[in-house]
């Protein structure tokens, strides 16, 4: 994440998967088992600070030299689950997206072409040794993709104040997330036939299939909590709006689906205005 971190992390949302220790082969399983017992487990802000620290060298480091040995930890029905940061892998993946996010001159100034070419070559060599690698964390800048909300129910919404400020997140068992993806795809394909929302949901569904069936799936608003007024955050029930829209489409009620979608877009227009002003 390095350069990508300076551009997207402060105002990004995250989709994370926490897998039970049993999903990891040895010796990684033992590493995470010991790690989860620590009293000083790092949080999201620690991950952000460490990512931004890579920007200090001149020239900046495109991707961390070593993979992170850190993870987020959650206890699910008494079972320890971890979500590895995999900062290096995510940095390579973010680097591939930067040409679509930044103007050429700005990108070249921030990360010279020679630095990017070396990072790409390193990634290609690494992939040859790790062809099945995938990140446990996905991120989205300045918004939460509509397809992510399909995975969750309003009753799974958590709005609290933690050590690092306000937290808005959803958590659901993997089996429930996969079930909702399947149901959502059925409704959308019958109502719309095809489109980017369907393609995006198919992609998320394939990603979820890569993980242990007893995993936990989390949607974290992350830095987006700083882009929405506190009152609006408290009233944000976007997953409920998406569920309402899908239910309306299933019933053939286009007008009701349109109302739900309008509530969703009106809510996120505040974030888009801030993005355009930044």
C-alpha positions as a Markdown table, in Angstrom:
| # | Residue | x | y | z |
|---|---|---|---|---|
| 1 | Unk | 0.0 | 0.0 | 0.0 |
| 2 | Unk | 2.7 | 2.7 | 0.4 |
| 3 | Unk | 1.9 | 5.3 | -2.3 |
| 4 | Unk | -1.6 | 4.0 | -2.5 |
| 5 | Unk | -1.8 | 4.6 | 1.2 |
| 6 | Unk | -1.1 | 8.3 | 0.8 |
| 7 | Unk | -3.9 | 8.5 | -1.7 |
| 8 | Unk | -6.7 | 6.2 | -0.5 |
| 9 | Unk | -6.2 | 4.8 | 3.0 |
| 10 | Unk | -7.4 | 7.7 | 5.1 |
| 11 | Unk | -10.8 | 7.8 | 3.3 |
| 12 | Unk | -11.2 | 4.1 | 2.4 |
| 13 | Unk | -13.7 | 1.4 | 3.5 |
| 14 | Unk | -12.6 | -2.2 | 4.0 |
| 15 | Unk | -14.1 | -5.6 | 3.3 |
| 16 | Unk | -12.2 | -8.2 | 5.5 |
| 17 | Unk | -12.3 | -11.9 | 6.0 |
| 18 | Unk | -11.3 | -13.4 | 9.3 |
| 19 | Unk | -10.4 | -17.1 | 9.0 |
| 20 | Unk | -10.2 | -19.7 | 11.9 |
| 21 | Unk | -6.7 | -20.8 | 12.8 |
| 22 | Unk | -7.5 | -24.3 | 11.3 |
| 23 | Unk | -7.6 | -22.7 | 7.8 |
| 24 | Unk | -3.9 | -21.9 | 7.9 |
| 25 | Unk | -1.1 | -24.5 | 7.2 |
| 26 | Unk | 1.8 | -24.9 | 9.5 |
| 27 | Unk | 4.0 | -23.1 | 10.5 |
| 28 | Unk | 1.7 | -20.1 | 9.8 |
| 29 | Unk | -1.0 | -21.5 | 12.0 |
| 30 | Unk | 1.3 | -21.6 | 15.0 |
| 31 | Unk | 2.5 | -18.1 | 14.3 |
| 32 | Unk | -1.1 | -16.7 | 14.3 |
| 33 | Unk | -2.0 | -18.8 | 17.4 |
| 34 | Unk | 0.9 | -17.1 | 19.3 |
| 35 | Unk | 0.2 | -13.8 | 17.8 |
| 36 | Unk | -3.5 | -13.8 | 18.9 |
| 37 | Unk | -2.4 | -14.2 | 22.5 |
| 38 | Unk | -0.5 | -10.9 | 22.6 |
| 39 | Unk | -1.7 | -8.1 | 24.8 |
| 40 | Unk | -0.6 | -5.4 | 22.4 |
| 41 | Unk | -2.4 | -6.3 | 19.2 |
| 42 | Unk | -2.3 | -3.5 | 16.6 |
| 43 | Unk | -5.4 | -1.9 | 15.2 |
| 44 | Unk | -6.5 | -0.3 | 12.0 |
| 45 | Unk | -4.8 | 3.0 | 12.8 |
| 46 | Unk | -1.5 | 1.2 | 13.5 |
| 47 | Unk | -1.8 | -0.4 | 10.0 |
| 48 | Unk | -2.4 | 3.0 | 8.5 |
| 49 | Unk | 0.5 | 4.6 | 10.3 |
| 50 | Unk | 2.9 | 1.8 | 9.2 |
| 51 | Unk | 1.8 | 2.0 | 5.6 |
| 52 | Unk | 2.3 | 5.8 | 5.5 |
| 53 | Unk | 5.8 | 5.4 | 7.0 |
| 54 | Unk | 7.0 | 3.8 | 3.8 |
| 55 | Unk | 6.5 | 7.1 | 2.0 |
| 56 | Unk | 9.3 | 8.8 | 4.0 |
| 57 | Unk | 12.3 | 7.4 | 2.1 |
| 58 | Unk | 13.5 | 9.2 | -1.1 |
| 59 | Unk | 12.6 | 7.8 | -3.5 |
| 60 | Unk | 9.5 | 6.4 | -1.8 |
| 61 | Unk | 9.1 | 2.6 | -1.5 |
| 62 | Unk | 6.5 | 1.4 | -3.9 |
| 63 | Unk | 5.8 | -1.8 | -2.0 |
| 64 | Unk | 7.2 | -3.0 | 1.3 |
| 65 | Unk | 10.3 | -5.1 | 1.0 |
| 66 | Unk | 9.0 | -7.7 | 3.5 |
| 67 | Unk | 5.5 | -9.1 | 4.0 |
| 68 | Unk | 3.7 | -8.0 | 7.2 |
| 69 | Unk | 3.5 | -10.5 | 10.0 |
| 70 | Unk | 0.5 | -8.7 | 11.6 |
| 71 | Unk | -3.2 | -9.4 | 11.4 |
| 72 | Unk | -6.5 | -8.3 | 12.8 |
| 73 | Unk | -7.9 | -10.8 | 15.4 |
| 74 | Unk | -11.5 | -11.6 | 16.2 |
| 75 | Unk | -13.1 | -14.2 | 18.6 |
| 76 | Unk | -16.1 | -15.9 | 16.9 |
| 77 | Unk | -18.1 | -18.2 | 19.1 |
| 78 | Unk | -15.0 | -18.9 | 21.1 |
| 79 | Unk | -12.9 | -19.6 | 18.0 |
| 80 | Unk | -9.9 | -17.4 | 17.3 |
| 81 | Unk | -10.0 | -16.0 | 13.7 |
| 82 | Unk | -7.4 | -13.8 | 12.0 |
| 83 | Unk | -7.3 | -11.5 | 9.1 |
| 84 | Unk | -3.7 | -11.2 | 7.9 |
| 85 | Unk | -2.8 | -7.7 | 6.7 |
| 86 | Unk | -0.7 | -9.0 | 3.8 |
| 87 | Unk | 0.5 | -5.4 | 3.3 |
| 88 | Unk | 3.0 | -6.3 | 0.6 |
| 89 | Unk | 0.5 | -8.2 | -1.6 |
| 90 | Unk | -2.1 | -5.5 | -1.2 |
| 91 | Unk | 0.6 | -3.0 | -2.2 |
| 92 | Unk | 1.3 | -4.8 | -5.4 |
| 93 | Unk | -2.4 | -5.0 | -6.2 |
| 94 | Unk | -2.9 | -1.3 | -5.4 |
| 95 | Unk | 0.0 | -0.4 | -7.6 |
| 96 | Unk | -1.8 | -2.0 | -10.6 |
| 97 | Unk | -4.8 | 0.3 | -10.0 |
| 98 | Unk | -2.9 | 3.6 | -9.6 |
| 99 | Unk | -2.7 | 4.5 | -13.4 |
| 100 | Unk | -6.6 | 4.5 | -13.3 |
| 101 | Unk | -6.7 | 6.7 | -10.2 |
| 102 | Unk | -3.9 | 9.3 | -10.8 |
| 103 | Unk | -2.9 | 11.5 | -13.7 |
| 104 | Unk | 0.3 | 10.4 | -15.4 |
| 105 | Unk | 2.4 | 13.4 | -14.3 |
| 106 | Unk | 1.3 | 13.1 | -10.7 |
| 107 | Unk | 2.0 | 9.4 | -10.6 |
| 108 | Unk | 5.4 | 9.8 | -12.2 |
| 109 | Unk | 6.3 | 12.5 | -9.6 |
| 110 | Unk | 5.2 | 10.4 | -6.7 |
| 111 | Unk | 6.5 | 7.1 | -7.9 |
| 112 | Unk | 9.1 | 7.3 | -10.8 |
| 113 | Unk | 8.5 | 4.8 | -13.6 |
| 114 | Unk | 11.7 | 2.9 | -12.9 |
| 115 | Unk | 10.5 | 2.3 | -9.3 |
| 116 | Unk | 7.1 | 1.0 | -10.6 |
| 117 | Unk | 8.7 | -1.2 | -13.2 |
| 118 | Unk | 10.9 | -2.8 | -10.5 |
| 119 | Unk | 7.9 | -3.4 | -8.3 |
| 120 | Unk | 6.0 | -5.0 | -11.1 |
| 121 | Unk | 8.9 | -7.3 | -11.9 |
| 122 | Unk | 9.2 | -8.3 | -8.2 |
| 123 | Unk | 5.4 | -9.1 | -8.2 |
| 124 | Unk | 5.7 | -11.3 | -11.3 |
| 125 | Unk | 8.5 | -13.3 | -9.7 |
| 126 | Unk | 6.6 | -13.6 | -6.4 |
| 127 | Unk | 3.4 | -14.8 | -8.2 |
| 128 | Unk | 5.4 | -17.6 | -9.9 |
| 129 | Unk | 6.1 | -18.9 | -6.4 |
| 130 | Unk | 2.7 | -18.1 | -5.0 |
| 131 | Unk | 0.1 | -18.6 | -7.8 |
| 132 | Unk | -2.9 | -19.0 | -5.4 |
| 133 | Unk | -2.2 | -15.9 | -3.3 |
| 134 | Unk | -5.2 | -13.7 | -2.5 |
| 135 | Unk | -5.7 | -10.8 | 0.0 |
| 136 | Unk | -7.9 | -11.1 | 3.1 |
| 137 | Unk | -8.7 | -7.4 | 2.8 |
| 138 | Unk | -10.3 | -5.4 | 0.0 |
| 139 | Unk | -10.5 | -1.6 | 0.1 |
| 140 | Unk | -12.6 | 1.0 | -1.7 |
| 141 | Unk | -11.9 | 4.8 | -1.9 |
| 142 | Unk | -14.4 | 7.4 | -0.8 |
| 143 | Unk | -17.3 | 5.0 | -0.9 |
| 144 | Unk | -18.6 | 1.6 | 0.0 |
| 145 | Unk | -19.4 | -0.4 | -3.1 |
| 146 | Unk | -23.1 | -1.3 | -3.3 |
| 147 | Unk | -22.3 | -4.9 | -3.9 |
| 148 | Unk | -20.6 | -5.1 | -0.4 |
| 149 | Unk | -23.8 | -4.2 | 1.3 |
| 150 | Unk | -25.5 | -7.2 | -0.2 |
| 151 | Unk | -23.5 | -9.5 | 2.1 |
| 152 | Unk | -25.0 | -8.0 | 5.3 |
| 153 | Unk | -28.2 | -7.5 | 7.2 |
| 154 | Unk | -29.2 | -4.4 | 9.1 |
| 155 | Unk | -29.3 | -6.4 | 12.3 |
| 156 | Unk | -25.6 | -7.0 | 11.9 |
| 157 | Unk | -24.8 | -3.3 | 11.9 |
| 158 | Unk | -22.5 | -2.0 | 14.7 |
| 159 | Unk | -22.1 | 1.7 | 15.5 |
| 160 | Unk | -19.8 | 2.4 | 18.4 |
| 161 | Unk | -17.1 | 4.7 | 19.7 |
| 162 | Unk | -13.7 | 2.9 | 20.1 |
| 163 | Unk | -10.2 | 4.0 | 21.1 |
| 164 | Unk | -9.6 | 5.5 | 17.7 |
| 165 | Unk | -13.0 | 7.3 | 17.3 |
| 166 | Unk | -16.3 | 6.3 | 15.7 |
| 167 | Unk | -16.7 | 2.8 | 14.3 |
| 168 | Unk | -19.4 | 1.7 | 11.8 |
| 169 | Unk | -19.1 | -1.8 | 10.7 |
| 170 | Unk | -21.1 | -5.0 | 9.8 |
| 171 | Unk | -20.1 | -8.6 | 10.6 |
| 172 | Unk | -21.6 | -11.8 | 9.4 |
| 173 | Unk | -20.7 | -15.5 | 9.2 |
| 174 | Unk | -19.2 | -16.6 | 5.9 |
| 175 | Unk | -22.1 | -19.0 | 5.2 |
| 176 | Unk | -24.6 | -16.1 | 5.5 |
| 177 | Unk | -22.6 | -13.8 | 3.3 |
| 178 | Unk | -22.4 | -16.5 | 0.5 |
| 179 | Unk | -26.1 | -17.2 | 0.8 |
| 180 | Unk | -26.9 | -13.5 | 0.4 |
| 181 | Unk | -24.6 | -13.2 | -2.6 |
| 182 | Unk | -26.4 | -16.1 | -4.3 |
| 183 | Unk | -29.8 | -14.7 | -3.6 |
| 184 | Unk | -28.8 | -11.2 | -4.7 |
| 185 | Unk | -27.4 | -12.5 | -7.9 |
| 186 | Unk | -30.6 | -14.4 | -8.7 |
| 187 | Unk | -32.7 | -11.3 | -8.1 |
| 188 | Unk | -30.4 | -9.0 | -10.1 |
| 189 | Unk | -30.1 | -11.4 | -13.1 |
| 190 | Unk | -33.8 | -11.9 | -13.3 |
| 191 | Unk | -34.5 | -8.2 | -13.0 |
| 192 | Unk | -31.6 | -6.6 | -14.9 |
| 193 | Unk | -30.1 | -9.4 | -17.0 |
| 194 | Unk | -26.5 | -8.0 | -16.9 |
| 195 | Unk | -24.6 | -5.0 | -15.7 |
| 196 | Unk | -21.7 | -3.8 | -13.6 |
| 197 | Unk | -23.5 | -4.5 | -10.3 |
| 198 | Unk | -23.9 | -8.1 | -11.3 |
| 199 | Unk | -20.3 | -8.4 | -12.4 |
| 200 | Unk | -19.0 | -6.9 | -9.2 |
| 201 | Unk | -21.2 | -9.2 | -7.1 |
| 202 | Unk | -20.0 | -12.2 | -9.0 |
| 203 | Unk | -16.4 | -11.1 | -8.3 |
| 204 | Unk | -17.0 | -10.7 | -4.6 |
| 205 | Unk | -18.7 | -14.2 | -4.5 |
| 206 | Unk | -15.7 | -15.8 | -6.1 |
| 207 | Unk | -13.4 | -14.1 | -3.7 |
| 208 | Unk | -15.4 | -15.3 | -0.7 |
| 209 | Unk | -15.2 | -18.9 | -2.0 |
| 210 | Unk | -11.5 | -18.8 | -1.5 |
| 211 | Unk | -11.9 | -18.8 | 2.3 |
| 212 | Unk | -12.8 | -21.2 | 5.1 |
| 213 | Unk | -16.6 | -21.7 | 5.4 |
| 214 | Unk | -16.5 | -20.8 | 9.1 |
| 215 | Unk | -14.9 | -17.5 | 8.5 |
| 216 | Unk | -16.2 | -14.1 | 9.6 |
| 217 | Unk | -16.8 | -11.4 | 7.0 |
| 218 | Unk | -16.6 | -7.7 | 8.0 |
| 219 | Unk | -17.4 | -4.5 | 6.3 |
| 220 | Unk | -15.6 | -1.6 | 8.0 |
| 221 | Unk | -16.4 | 2.0 | 7.1 |
| 222 | Unk | -12.8 | 2.8 | 8.1 |
| 223 | Unk | -11.7 | 6.4 | 7.3 |
| 224 | Unk | -15.1 | 7.1 | 5.7 |
| 225 | Unk | -16.5 | 7.9 | 9.2 |
| 226 | Unk | -14.5 | 11.1 | 8.9 |
| 227 | Unk | -16.3 | 12.1 | 5.7 |
| 228 | Unk | -19.9 | 11.8 | 7.0 |
| 229 | Unk | -21.6 | 14.0 | 9.6 |
| 230 | Unk | -22.0 | 12.2 | 13.0 |
| 231 | Unk | -25.8 | 12.5 | 12.8 |
| 232 | Unk | -25.8 | 11.0 | 9.3 |
| 233 | Unk | -23.5 | 8.2 | 10.4 |
| 234 | Unk | -25.9 | 7.3 | 13.2 |
| 235 | Unk | -28.8 | 7.2 | 10.7 |
| 236 | Unk | -26.8 | 5.3 | 8.0 |
| 237 | Unk | -28.6 | 2.0 | 7.3 |
| 238 | Unk | -27.2 | 1.4 | 3.8 |
| 239 | Unk | -27.4 | -2.4 | 4.0 |
| 240 | Unk | -31.1 | -2.1 | 4.8 |
| 241 | Unk | -31.6 | 0.1 | 1.8 |
| 242 | Unk | -29.9 | -2.4 | -0.5 |
| 243 | Unk | -31.9 | -5.3 | 1.0 |
| 244 | Unk | -35.1 | -3.3 | 0.5 |
| 245 | Unk | -34.1 | -2.6 | -3.1 |
| 246 | Unk | -33.5 | -6.2 | -3.8 |
| 247 | Unk | -36.7 | -7.3 | -2.2 |
| 248 | Unk | -38.6 | -4.7 | -4.3 |
| 249 | Unk | -36.9 | -6.0 | -7.5 |
| 250 | Unk | -37.8 | -9.6 | -6.5 |
| 251 | Unk | -41.5 | -8.5 | -6.1 |
| 252 | Unk | -41.4 | -6.7 | -9.4 |
| 253 | Unk | -41.9 | -3.3 | -7.7 |
| 254 | Unk | -39.6 | -1.0 | -9.6 |
| 255 | Unk | -40.9 | 2.2 | -8.0 |
| 256 | Unk | -40.1 | 0.9 | -4.5 |
| 257 | Unk | -36.6 | -0.2 | -5.6 |
| 258 | Unk | -36.0 | 3.2 | -7.1 |
| 259 | Unk | -36.9 | 4.9 | -3.7 |
| 260 | Unk | -34.5 | 2.6 | -1.8 |
| 261 | Unk | -31.7 | 3.4 | -4.4 |
| 262 | Unk | -32.4 | 7.1 | -4.1 |
| 263 | Unk | -32.0 | 7.0 | -0.4 |
| 264 | Unk | -28.7 | 5.3 | -0.8 |
| 265 | Unk | -27.3 | 7.7 | -3.4 |
| 266 | Unk | -28.5 | 10.8 | -1.5 |
| 267 | Unk | -26.6 | 9.6 | 1.6 |
| 268 | Unk | -23.4 | 9.0 | -0.3 |
| 269 | Unk | -23.6 | 12.3 | -2.3 |
| 270 | Unk | -22.1 | 14.0 | 0.8 |
| 271 | Unk | -19.0 | 11.9 | 0.5 |
| 272 | Unk | -18.7 | 12.5 | -3.3 |
| 273 | Unk | -18.9 | 16.3 | -2.7 |
| 274 | Unk | -16.1 | 16.1 | -0.2 |
| 275 | Unk | -14.0 | 14.0 | -2.6 |
| 276 | Unk | -14.5 | 16.5 | -5.4 |
| 277 | Unk | -13.5 | 19.3 | -3.1 |
| 278 | Unk | -10.3 | 17.5 | -1.9 |
